[in-house]
XYZ file of C-alpha atoms in Angstrom:
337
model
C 71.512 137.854 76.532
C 74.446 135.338 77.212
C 76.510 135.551 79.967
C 80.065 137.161 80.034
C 81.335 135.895 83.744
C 83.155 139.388 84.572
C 84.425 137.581 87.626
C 85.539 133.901 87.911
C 85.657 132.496 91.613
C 87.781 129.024 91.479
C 87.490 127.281 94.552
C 90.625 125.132 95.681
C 94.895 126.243 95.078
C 95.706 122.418 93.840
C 97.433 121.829 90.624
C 94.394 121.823 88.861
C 93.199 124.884 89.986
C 95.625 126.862 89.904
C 96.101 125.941 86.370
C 92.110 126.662 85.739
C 92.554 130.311 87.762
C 95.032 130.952 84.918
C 93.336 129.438 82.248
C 90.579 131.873 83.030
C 92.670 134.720 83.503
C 93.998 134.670 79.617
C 90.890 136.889 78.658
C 91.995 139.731 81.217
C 88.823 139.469 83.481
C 88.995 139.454 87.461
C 89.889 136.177 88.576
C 89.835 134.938 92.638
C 92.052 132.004 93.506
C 90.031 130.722 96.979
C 92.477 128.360 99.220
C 91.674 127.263 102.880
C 94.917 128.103 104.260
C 95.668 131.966 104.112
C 99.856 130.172 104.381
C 99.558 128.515 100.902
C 97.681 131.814 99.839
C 100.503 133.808 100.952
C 103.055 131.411 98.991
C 100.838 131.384 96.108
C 100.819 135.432 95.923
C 103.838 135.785 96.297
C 105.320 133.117 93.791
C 102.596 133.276 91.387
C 102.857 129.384 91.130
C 101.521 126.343 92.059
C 102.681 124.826 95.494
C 103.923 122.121 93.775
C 105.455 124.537 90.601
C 106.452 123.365 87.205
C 109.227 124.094 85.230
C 108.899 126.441 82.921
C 105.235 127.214 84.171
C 103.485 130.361 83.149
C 103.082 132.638 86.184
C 99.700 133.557 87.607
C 99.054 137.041 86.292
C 98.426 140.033 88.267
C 94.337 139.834 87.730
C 94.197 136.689 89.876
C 93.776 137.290 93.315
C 94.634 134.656 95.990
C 92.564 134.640 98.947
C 91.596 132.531 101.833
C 88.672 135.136 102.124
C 85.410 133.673 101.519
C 84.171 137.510 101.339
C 86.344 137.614 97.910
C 84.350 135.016 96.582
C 81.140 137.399 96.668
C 79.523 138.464 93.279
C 80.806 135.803 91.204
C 79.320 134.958 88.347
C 81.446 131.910 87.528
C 82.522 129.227 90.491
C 84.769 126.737 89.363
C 84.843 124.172 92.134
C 88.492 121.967 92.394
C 88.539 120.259 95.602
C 88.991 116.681 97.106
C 85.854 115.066 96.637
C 85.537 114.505 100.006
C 85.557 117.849 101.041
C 82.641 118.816 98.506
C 79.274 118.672 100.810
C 81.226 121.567 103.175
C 82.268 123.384 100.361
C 79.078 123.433 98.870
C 77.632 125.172 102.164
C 79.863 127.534 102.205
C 78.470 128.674 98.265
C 75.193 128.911 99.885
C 76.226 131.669 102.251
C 78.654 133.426 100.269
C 76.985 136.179 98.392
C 77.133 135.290 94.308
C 75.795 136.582 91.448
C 72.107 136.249 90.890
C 72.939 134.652 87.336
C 75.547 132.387 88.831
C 76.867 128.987 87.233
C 79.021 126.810 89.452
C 80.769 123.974 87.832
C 82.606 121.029 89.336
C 86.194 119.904 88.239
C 86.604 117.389 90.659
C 86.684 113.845 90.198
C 84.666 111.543 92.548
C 81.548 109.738 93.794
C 80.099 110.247 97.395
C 80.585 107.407 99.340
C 77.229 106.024 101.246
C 74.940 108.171 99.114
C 76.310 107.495 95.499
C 75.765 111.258 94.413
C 77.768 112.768 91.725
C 79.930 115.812 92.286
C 77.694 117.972 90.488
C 74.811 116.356 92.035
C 75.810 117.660 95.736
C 76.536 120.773 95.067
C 72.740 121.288 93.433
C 71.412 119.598 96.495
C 72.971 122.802 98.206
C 72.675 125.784 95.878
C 70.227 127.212 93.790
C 72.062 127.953 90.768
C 72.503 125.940 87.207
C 75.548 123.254 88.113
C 77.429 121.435 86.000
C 81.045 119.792 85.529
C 84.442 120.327 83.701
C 86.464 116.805 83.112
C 88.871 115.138 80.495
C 92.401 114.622 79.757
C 93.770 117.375 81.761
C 96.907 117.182 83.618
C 97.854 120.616 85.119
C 101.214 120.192 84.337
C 100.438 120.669 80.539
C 98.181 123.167 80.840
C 100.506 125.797 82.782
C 103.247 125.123 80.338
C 100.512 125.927 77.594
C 100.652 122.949 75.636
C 97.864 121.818 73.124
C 94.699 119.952 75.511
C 91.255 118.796 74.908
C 88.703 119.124 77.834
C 84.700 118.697 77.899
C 82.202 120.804 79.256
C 78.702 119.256 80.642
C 75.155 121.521 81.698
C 72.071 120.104 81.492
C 71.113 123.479 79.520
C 73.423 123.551 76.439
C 73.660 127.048 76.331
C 74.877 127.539 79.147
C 77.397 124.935 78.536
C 78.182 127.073 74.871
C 78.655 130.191 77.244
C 81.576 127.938 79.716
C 83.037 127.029 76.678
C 83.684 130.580 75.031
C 84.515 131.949 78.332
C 87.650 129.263 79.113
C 89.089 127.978 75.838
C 92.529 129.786 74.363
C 95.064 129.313 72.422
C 95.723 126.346 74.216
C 92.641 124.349 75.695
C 90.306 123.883 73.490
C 86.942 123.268 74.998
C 84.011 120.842 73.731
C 80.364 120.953 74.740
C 77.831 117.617 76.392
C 74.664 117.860 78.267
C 75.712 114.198 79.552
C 76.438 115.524 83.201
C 76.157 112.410 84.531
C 78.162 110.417 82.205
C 81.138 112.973 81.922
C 81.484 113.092 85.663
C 81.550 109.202 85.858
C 83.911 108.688 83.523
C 86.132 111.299 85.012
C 85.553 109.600 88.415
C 85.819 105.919 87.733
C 89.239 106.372 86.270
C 90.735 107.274 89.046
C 90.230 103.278 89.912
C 91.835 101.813 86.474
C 94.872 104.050 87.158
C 95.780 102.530 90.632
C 95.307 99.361 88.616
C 97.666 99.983 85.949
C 100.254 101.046 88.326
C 100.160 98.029 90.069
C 100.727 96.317 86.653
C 103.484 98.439 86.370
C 104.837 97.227 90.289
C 104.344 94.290 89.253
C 105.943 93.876 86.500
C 103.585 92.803 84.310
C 104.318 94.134 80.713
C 102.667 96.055 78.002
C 99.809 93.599 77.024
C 98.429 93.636 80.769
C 97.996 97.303 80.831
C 96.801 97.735 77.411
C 93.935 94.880 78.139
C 93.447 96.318 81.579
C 92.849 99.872 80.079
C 90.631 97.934 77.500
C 88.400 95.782 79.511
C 88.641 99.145 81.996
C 86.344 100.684 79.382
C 83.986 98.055 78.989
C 83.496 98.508 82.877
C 82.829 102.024 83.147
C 80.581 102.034 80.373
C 78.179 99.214 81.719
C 78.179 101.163 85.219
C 77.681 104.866 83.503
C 75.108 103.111 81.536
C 72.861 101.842 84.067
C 73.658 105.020 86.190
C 72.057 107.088 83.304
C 74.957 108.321 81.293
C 75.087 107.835 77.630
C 77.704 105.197 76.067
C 79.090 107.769 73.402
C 80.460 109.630 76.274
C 82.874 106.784 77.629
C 84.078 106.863 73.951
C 85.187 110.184 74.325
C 87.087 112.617 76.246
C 86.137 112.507 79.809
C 86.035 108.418 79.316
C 88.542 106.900 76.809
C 90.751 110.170 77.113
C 90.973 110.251 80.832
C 91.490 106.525 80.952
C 94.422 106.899 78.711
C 96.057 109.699 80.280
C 96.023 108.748 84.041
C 97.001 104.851 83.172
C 100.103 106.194 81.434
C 100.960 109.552 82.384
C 104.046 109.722 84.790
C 101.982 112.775 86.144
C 99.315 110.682 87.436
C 98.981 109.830 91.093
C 96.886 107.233 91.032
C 99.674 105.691 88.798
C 102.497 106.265 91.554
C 100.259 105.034 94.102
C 99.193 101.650 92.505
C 103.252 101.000 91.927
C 103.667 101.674 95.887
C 100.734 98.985 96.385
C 102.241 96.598 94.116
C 105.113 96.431 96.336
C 102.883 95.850 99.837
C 102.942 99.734 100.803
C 99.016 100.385 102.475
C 96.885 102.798 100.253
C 96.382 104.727 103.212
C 100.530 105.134 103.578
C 100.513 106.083 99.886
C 99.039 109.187 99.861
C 100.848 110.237 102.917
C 104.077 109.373 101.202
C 102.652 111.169 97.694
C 101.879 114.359 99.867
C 98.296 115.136 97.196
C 94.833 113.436 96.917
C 95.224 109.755 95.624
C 91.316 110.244 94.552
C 91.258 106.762 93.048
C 91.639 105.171 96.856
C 88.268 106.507 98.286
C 86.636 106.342 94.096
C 87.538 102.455 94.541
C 85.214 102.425 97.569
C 82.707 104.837 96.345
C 82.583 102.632 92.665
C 82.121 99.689 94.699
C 78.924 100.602 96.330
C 77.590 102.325 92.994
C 78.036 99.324 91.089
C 76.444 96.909 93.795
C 73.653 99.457 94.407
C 73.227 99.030 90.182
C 73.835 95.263 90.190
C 76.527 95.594 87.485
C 79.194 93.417 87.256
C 82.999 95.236 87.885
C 85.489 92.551 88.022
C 88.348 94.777 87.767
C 86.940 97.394 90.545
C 86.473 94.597 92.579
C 89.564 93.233 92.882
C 90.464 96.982 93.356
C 88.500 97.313 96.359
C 89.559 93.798 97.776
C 93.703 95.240 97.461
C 92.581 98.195 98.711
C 90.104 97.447 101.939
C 90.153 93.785 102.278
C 93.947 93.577 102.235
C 94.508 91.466 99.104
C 97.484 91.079 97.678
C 97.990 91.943 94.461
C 99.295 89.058 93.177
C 96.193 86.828 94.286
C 93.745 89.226 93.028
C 95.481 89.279 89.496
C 95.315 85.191 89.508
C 91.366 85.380 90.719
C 91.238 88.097 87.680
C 92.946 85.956 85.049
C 91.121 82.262 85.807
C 87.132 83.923 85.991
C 84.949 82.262 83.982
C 85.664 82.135 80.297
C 83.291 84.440 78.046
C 82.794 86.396 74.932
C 84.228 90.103 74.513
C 81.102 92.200 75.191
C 80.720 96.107 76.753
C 77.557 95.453 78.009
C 78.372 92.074 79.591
């Protein structure tokens, strides 16, 4: 018998999941909206929006409960888990103790690799519970989907049914849903992104034009594939919507805040200020350090993640790493070299 999920837990009140709590609400089952601060639950209840609302936004219907309650978390059968990468390893503790559904499935929508230990999202939160994990990722800015508008997202289990059963329970009239068992690929596409987009805002600080950020976005690809590659993902995935779609959309997207913070880096503002000054996770500062280590750990060359990582933690500037970038050693157009 396939699973229904009569009650969808989504852990973390960002933009991304609130827009996920009401993306699962559309089918009229309960829904629980978990935040850590009972004062952005108490906004969220009582605006039915996003802290940081949208125009025009669909309001949170009345079957989604807001909570800073673990205890309202109990008995489901569905966790979606959006939260700062950082943050993960607690919150997947807190899953262990919580009191779910014997045939839970937890999935992870958020974008990152654990510094030090190289570990997937997905991958922690298996170390920690004893349910079937696996991830949500692709082109998905929450500002589209709470105003409805037509997206494309990927869905990743190891065990394609239950990825089949994900995918039935969350797509509407409005997301539609597609199906991998490439867990690990999705999730480093999703992650490694996050590092191209601080890059093509600083080609956007810095003035550099169309061409640079359409053969940053390029070459971009040809880097996350060799490192997903060797990591054990499979190369059709960086073609598709958790790689080349997620590239796209956070190089270019005025949402995207990697993309504001690589502008403030292009003009000498510290990554560390930029988030401060953003006021949400700039995931691609601590994915540039977290890429780094993966890709040395792999021994795959990242020339572009690289200089990344130099801007970022070595206090480059941004105008000597794009020179270093531009005079490298001359060679043919290849993915896998």
């Amino acid at each position: 018998m396939s699973r229904t999920f009569a009650k969808t837990a989504v852990i973390g009140s960002g933009a991304w999941g609130t827009a996920l709590a009401l993306t699962a609400a559309q089918n009229g089952s309960e829904v629980v909206l978990w935040t850590y601060l009972e004062k952005e639950a108490a906004i969220i209840r009582e605006t039915r929006q996003s802290l940081a609302p949208v125009p025009g936004a669909k309001p949170l219907p009345e079957n989604v409960k807001v909570t800073s309650d673990w205890a309202d978390v109990a008995g489901a059968s569905l966790v979606i888990v959006v939260v700062p990468s950082v943050v993960m390893r607690s919150v997947a503790k807190n899953l262990t103790e919580v009191g779910l559904a014997e045939d839970a499935v937890i999935m992870t929508c958020s974008k990152g690799i654990e510094k030090d230990t190289n570990l997937l999202m997905s991958e922690i939160l298996a170390s920690c519970v004893p349910f079937p994990v696996g991830a949500l990722s692709g082109p998905n800015h929450a500002e589209d989907i709470v105003l409805g508008l037509p997206s494309l997202t990927l869905v990743g289990f190891e065990d394609i049914t239950i990825a089949e059963e994900v995918q039935a329970r969350l797509s509407t009239d409005y997301l539609r849903i597609y199906t991998t068992t490439d867990v690990v690929g999705m999730q480093l596409g999703g992650a490694m992104k996050n590092v191209y987009a601080l890059a093509s805002g600083i080609c956007v600080g810095l003035g550099l034009g169309d061409n640079a950020r359409a053969a940053l976005a390029t070459r971009a690809l040809a880097e996350m594939t060799r490192v997903g590659t060797a990591r054990g993902g499979k190369m059709e995935t960086f073609m598709g919507l958790s790689g080349m779609g997620d590239l796209v959309v956070t190089c270019y997207s005025e949402h995207s805040r990697n993309l504001t913070a690589g502008r403030l880096i292009a003009k000498g503002v510290p990554a560390m200020e930029c988030q401060q000054r953003i006021g949400q996770v700039v995931e691609g500062i601590p994915n540039t350090l977290s890429t780094y280590q993966l890709a040395r750990a792999l021994n795959v060359r990242t020339p572009l993640t690289d200089a990344m990582y130099d801007i970022i933690y070595n206090n480059k500037p941004a105008h000597v790493a794009l020179r270093e970038l531009m005079h490298r050693d001359l060679r043919a157009e290849s993915v896998a070299e």
